[in-house]
């Protein structure tokens, strides 16, 4: 710096980073035409080991995964929920999901890979009922730009309210 304002600043080194990346994409026709790439349903079969949990199915690809520089061939999924379309999204922590749900998942460039995870909604948000709940799946290819792809499920019923029972006592005496 010069006190007389005559000095000219000089640059010793310049670095320019130019990144090209296409975000991960969800199959717009999964599980059915125009469904958006993800579906969430509550398991209602009491004989199923996942009874009461929310089953989340999704189909994802990364169109340029072969040229990725951070985790080529893989995406990291994450999951959020909301109880109605005007609510903010809330993160679903990995402790409430099937093991390895948020770890690196192999993906392809030209065809979708389908995954399933289960969410223990009762453990995260007990005593809730919503006929308009949604789940959002985010796929992150971990690149520096355009690294996120999203799929939002249509509205589904979520019920974490404990069942109630009534006790009836029958009096067999005369009236």
mmCIF file of C-alpha atoms in Angstrom:
data_model
loop_
_atom_site.group_PDB
_atom_site.id
_atom_site.type_symbol
_atom_site.label_atom_id
_atom_site.label_comp_id
_atom_site.label_asym_id
_atom_site.label_seq_id
_atom_site.Cartn_x
_atom_site.Cartn_y
_atom_site.Cartn_z
ATOM 1 C CA UNK A 1 0.000 0.000 0.000
ATOM 2 C CA UNK A 2 1.232 3.472 -0.776
ATOM 3 C CA UNK A 3 0.327 6.584 1.128
ATOM 4 C CA UNK A 4 0.631 8.681 -2.032
ATOM 5 C CA UNK A 5 -1.847 6.489 -4.020
ATOM 6 C CA UNK A 6 0.645 5.866 -6.834
ATOM 7 C CA UNK A 7 1.381 2.187 -6.264
ATOM 8 C CA UNK A 8 -0.474 -0.429 -8.300
ATOM 9 C CA UNK A 9 -1.504 -3.661 -6.624
ATOM 10 C CA UNK A 10 -0.195 -6.860 -8.219
ATOM 11 C CA UNK A 11 -1.570 -10.356 -8.150
ATOM 12 C CA UNK A 12 0.907 -13.180 -7.650
ATOM 13 C CA UNK A 13 -1.361 -16.163 -8.189
ATOM 14 C CA UNK A 14 -4.852 -16.822 -9.541
ATOM 15 C CA UNK A 15 -6.812 -20.038 -9.433
ATOM 16 C CA UNK A 16 -10.034 -20.664 -11.305
ATOM 17 C CA UNK A 17 -12.230 -23.676 -10.639
ATOM 18 C CA UNK A 18 -14.776 -24.553 -13.281
ATOM 19 C CA UNK A 19 -17.125 -27.321 -12.216
ATOM 20 C CA UNK A 20 -19.575 -29.188 -14.404
ATOM 21 C CA UNK A 21 -22.039 -31.512 -12.733
ATOM 22 C CA UNK A 22 -25.557 -32.735 -13.335
ATOM 23 C CA UNK A 23 -27.573 -33.380 -10.179
ATOM 24 C CA UNK A 24 -28.829 -36.855 -9.289
ATOM 25 C CA UNK A 25 -32.299 -37.554 -10.691
ATOM 26 C CA UNK A 26 -35.267 -39.612 -9.557
ATOM 27 C CA UNK A 27 -37.364 -41.640 -11.970
ATOM 28 C CA UNK A 28 -40.428 -39.440 -12.592
ATOM 29 C CA UNK A 29 -42.471 -42.555 -13.419
ATOM 30 C CA UNK A 30 -41.597 -44.566 -10.313
ATOM 31 C CA UNK A 31 -43.456 -46.418 -8.928
ATOM 32 C CA UNK A 32 -46.122 -45.483 -11.480
ATOM 33 C CA UNK A 33 -46.587 -42.922 -14.250
ATOM 34 C CA UNK A 34 -45.896 -39.368 -13.018
ATOM 35 C CA UNK A 35 -45.458 -40.548 -9.401
ATOM 36 C CA UNK A 36 -42.255 -38.549 -8.989
ATOM 37 C CA UNK A 37 -39.621 -41.100 -8.048
ATOM 38 C CA UNK A 38 -40.540 -41.991 -4.454
ATOM 39 C CA UNK A 39 -43.428 -43.510 -2.525
ATOM 40 C CA UNK A 40 -44.078 -43.802 1.216
ATOM 41 C CA UNK A 41 -46.620 -46.151 2.804
ATOM 42 C CA UNK A 42 -47.201 -47.272 6.362
ATOM 43 C CA UNK A 43 -46.865 -51.019 6.941
ATOM 44 C CA UNK A 44 -50.257 -52.172 8.247
ATOM 45 C CA UNK A 45 -49.724 -55.938 8.381
ATOM 46 C CA UNK A 46 -49.236 -56.809 12.075
ATOM 47 C CA UNK A 47 -47.389 -59.993 11.035
ATOM 48 C CA UNK A 48 -44.721 -57.944 9.210
ATOM 49 C CA UNK A 49 -41.516 -57.263 11.178
ATOM 50 C CA UNK A 50 -41.774 -53.618 10.059
ATOM 51 C CA UNK A 51 -45.377 -53.187 11.223
ATOM 52 C CA UNK A 52 -46.180 -49.521 11.920
ATOM 53 C CA UNK A 53 -43.069 -48.226 10.144
ATOM 54 C CA UNK A 54 -43.130 -46.099 7.000
ATOM 55 C CA UNK A 55 -41.767 -47.936 3.959
ATOM 56 C CA UNK A 56 -39.940 -45.567 1.601
ATOM 57 C CA UNK A 57 -39.164 -46.759 -1.936
ATOM 58 C CA UNK A 58 -37.261 -44.631 -4.450
ATOM 59 C CA UNK A 59 -35.483 -44.936 -7.804
ATOM 60 C CA UNK A 60 -32.428 -42.769 -8.469
ATOM 61 C CA UNK A 61 -29.567 -42.281 -10.946
ATOM 62 C CA UNK A 62 -26.718 -39.825 -11.418
ATOM 63 C CA UNK A 63 -26.394 -38.943 -15.105
ATOM 64 C CA UNK A 64 -22.689 -38.109 -14.816
ATOM 65 C CA UNK A 65 -21.664 -40.339 -11.924
ATOM 66 C CA UNK A 66 -18.808 -41.891 -13.937
ATOM 67 C CA UNK A 67 -17.092 -38.506 -14.197
ATOM 68 C CA UNK A 68 -17.595 -37.555 -10.548
ATOM 69 C CA UNK A 69 -14.540 -36.477 -8.602
ATOM 70 C CA UNK A 70 -15.673 -36.966 -4.989
ATOM 71 C CA UNK A 71 -17.726 -40.187 -4.824
ATOM 72 C CA UNK A 72 -18.046 -41.419 -8.421
ATOM 73 C CA UNK A 73 -20.687 -44.109 -8.794
ATOM 74 C CA UNK A 74 -22.402 -43.268 -5.489
ATOM 75 C CA UNK A 75 -24.938 -40.921 -3.892
ATOM 76 C CA UNK A 76 -25.735 -40.208 -0.242
ATOM 77 C CA UNK A 77 -29.482 -40.266 0.435
ATOM 78 C CA UNK A 78 -31.155 -38.337 3.240
ATOM 79 C CA UNK A 79 -34.782 -38.199 4.316
ATOM 80 C CA UNK A 80 -37.215 -35.582 5.638
ATOM 81 C CA UNK A 81 -40.912 -35.535 6.506
ATOM 82 C CA UNK A 82 -43.764 -33.100 6.979
ATOM 83 C CA UNK A 83 -47.266 -33.771 8.276
ATOM 84 C CA UNK A 84 -48.977 -31.524 5.699
ATOM 85 C CA UNK A 85 -47.955 -29.523 2.658
ATOM 86 C CA UNK A 86 -47.774 -26.210 4.534
ATOM 87 C CA UNK A 87 -45.373 -27.538 7.204
ATOM 88 C CA UNK A 88 -41.618 -27.098 7.069
ATOM 89 C CA UNK A 89 -39.500 -30.174 6.309
ATOM 90 C CA UNK A 90 -38.040 -32.012 9.325
ATOM 91 C CA UNK A 91 -34.955 -34.237 9.073
ATOM 92 C CA UNK A 92 -35.313 -37.941 9.812
ATOM 93 C CA UNK A 93 -32.223 -38.950 11.757
ATOM 94 C CA UNK A 94 -30.403 -42.123 10.763
ATOM 95 C CA UNK A 95 -31.238 -43.739 14.125
ATOM 96 C CA UNK A 96 -34.900 -43.839 13.009
ATOM 97 C CA UNK A 97 -34.113 -45.428 9.633
ATOM 98 C CA UNK A 98 -33.072 -48.896 8.522
ATOM 99 C CA UNK A 99 -29.336 -49.428 9.025
ATOM 100 C CA UNK A 100 -27.204 -47.983 6.210
ATOM 101 C CA UNK A 101 -30.106 -45.951 4.786
ATOM 102 C CA UNK A 102 -28.010 -42.798 4.620
ATOM 103 C CA UNK A 103 -24.698 -44.379 3.614
ATOM 104 C CA UNK A 104 -23.248 -44.316 0.117
ATOM 105 C CA UNK A 105 -25.547 -46.026 -2.400
ATOM 106 C CA UNK A 106 -24.282 -47.261 -5.783
ATOM 107 C CA UNK A 107 -25.980 -45.597 -8.761
ATOM 108 C CA UNK A 108 -25.738 -45.846 -12.532
ATOM 109 C CA UNK A 109 -25.710 -43.227 -15.280
ATOM 110 C CA UNK A 110 -28.284 -44.629 -17.693
ATOM 111 C CA UNK A 111 -30.733 -46.583 -15.557
ATOM 112 C CA UNK A 112 -32.384 -46.068 -12.206
ATOM 113 C CA UNK A 113 -31.438 -48.059 -9.112
ATOM 114 C CA UNK A 114 -34.280 -48.805 -6.705
ATOM 115 C CA UNK A 115 -33.862 -48.686 -2.924
ATOM 116 C CA UNK A 116 -36.119 -49.309 0.065
ATOM 117 C CA UNK A 117 -35.746 -48.032 3.589
ATOM 118 C CA UNK A 118 -37.990 -48.109 6.642
ATOM 119 C CA UNK A 119 -38.637 -45.159 8.944
ATOM 120 C CA UNK A 120 -39.620 -45.713 12.578
ATOM 121 C CA UNK A 121 -41.981 -42.743 12.661
ATOM 122 C CA UNK A 122 -43.464 -43.861 15.989
ATOM 123 C CA UNK A 123 -40.042 -43.511 17.608
ATOM 124 C CA UNK A 124 -39.457 -40.037 16.151
ATOM 125 C CA UNK A 125 -42.947 -38.496 16.330
ATOM 126 C CA UNK A 126 -45.168 -40.506 18.686
ATOM 127 C CA UNK A 127 -48.924 -39.899 18.969
ATOM 128 C CA UNK A 128 -49.352 -38.222 15.578
ATOM 129 C CA UNK A 129 -51.961 -38.756 12.897
ATOM 130 C CA UNK A 130 -51.913 -37.191 9.446
ATOM 131 C CA UNK A 131 -53.703 -38.139 6.245
ATOM 132 C CA UNK A 132 -51.454 -35.725 4.310
ATOM 133 C CA UNK A 133 -47.931 -36.653 5.452
ATOM 134 C CA UNK A 134 -45.104 -36.544 2.909
ATOM 135 C CA UNK A 135 -41.530 -37.778 2.763
ATOM 136 C CA UNK A 136 -38.776 -36.097 0.759
ATOM 137 C CA UNK A 137 -35.750 -38.089 -0.391
ATOM 138 C CA UNK A 138 -32.599 -36.128 -1.233
ATOM 139 C CA UNK A 139 -29.753 -37.686 -3.225
ATOM 140 C CA UNK A 140 -26.356 -35.971 -2.896
ATOM 141 C CA UNK A 141 -23.544 -36.873 -5.308
ATOM 142 C CA UNK A 142 -21.127 -34.834 -3.121
ATOM 143 C CA UNK A 143 -19.815 -32.676 -5.982
ATOM 144 C CA UNK A 144 -19.144 -28.940 -5.477
ATOM 145 C CA UNK A 145 -22.142 -27.704 -7.489
ATOM 146 C CA UNK A 146 -25.557 -29.010 -8.555
ATOM 147 C CA UNK A 147 -25.079 -31.941 -6.209
ATOM 148 C CA UNK A 148 -28.649 -32.436 -4.947
ATOM 149 C CA UNK A 149 -31.673 -34.164 -6.457
ATOM 150 C CA UNK A 150 -35.070 -34.384 -4.722
ATOM 151 C CA UNK A 151 -38.146 -36.615 -4.822
ATOM 152 C CA UNK A 152 -41.258 -35.871 -2.761
ATOM 153 C CA UNK A 153 -43.877 -38.528 -2.139
ATOM 154 C CA UNK A 154 -47.537 -37.872 -2.614
ATOM 155 C CA UNK A 155 -49.626 -37.447 0.536
ATOM 156 C CA UNK A 156 -49.899 -40.591 2.628
ATOM 157 C CA UNK A 157 -51.492 -41.550 5.919
ATOM 158 C CA UNK A 158 -49.160 -41.617 8.915
ATOM 159 C CA UNK A 159 -50.524 -42.892 12.225
ATOM 160 C CA UNK A 160 -48.247 -43.201 15.253
ATOM 161 C CA UNK A 161 -51.064 -42.977 17.774
ATOM 162 C CA UNK A 162 -51.069 -45.928 20.182
ATOM 163 C CA UNK A 163 -54.165 -48.110 19.908
ATOM 164 C CA UNK A 164 -56.749 -47.744 22.626
ATOM 165 C CA UNK A 165 -58.723 -50.507 24.243
ATOM 166 C CA UNK A 166 -61.906 -50.552 26.255
ATOM 167 C CA UNK A 167 -62.626 -52.974 29.033
ATOM 168 C CA UNK A 168 -66.140 -54.243 29.352
ATOM 169 C CA UNK A 169 -67.347 -55.997 32.466
ATOM 170 C CA UNK A 170 -70.375 -58.158 32.005
ATOM 171 C CA UNK A 171 -72.564 -58.545 35.019
ATOM 172 C CA UNK A 172 -74.261 -61.902 34.837
ATOM 173 C CA UNK A 173 -76.587 -61.195 37.789
ATOM 174 C CA UNK A 174 -80.292 -60.493 37.557
ATOM 175 C CA UNK A 175 -81.572 -56.988 37.149
#
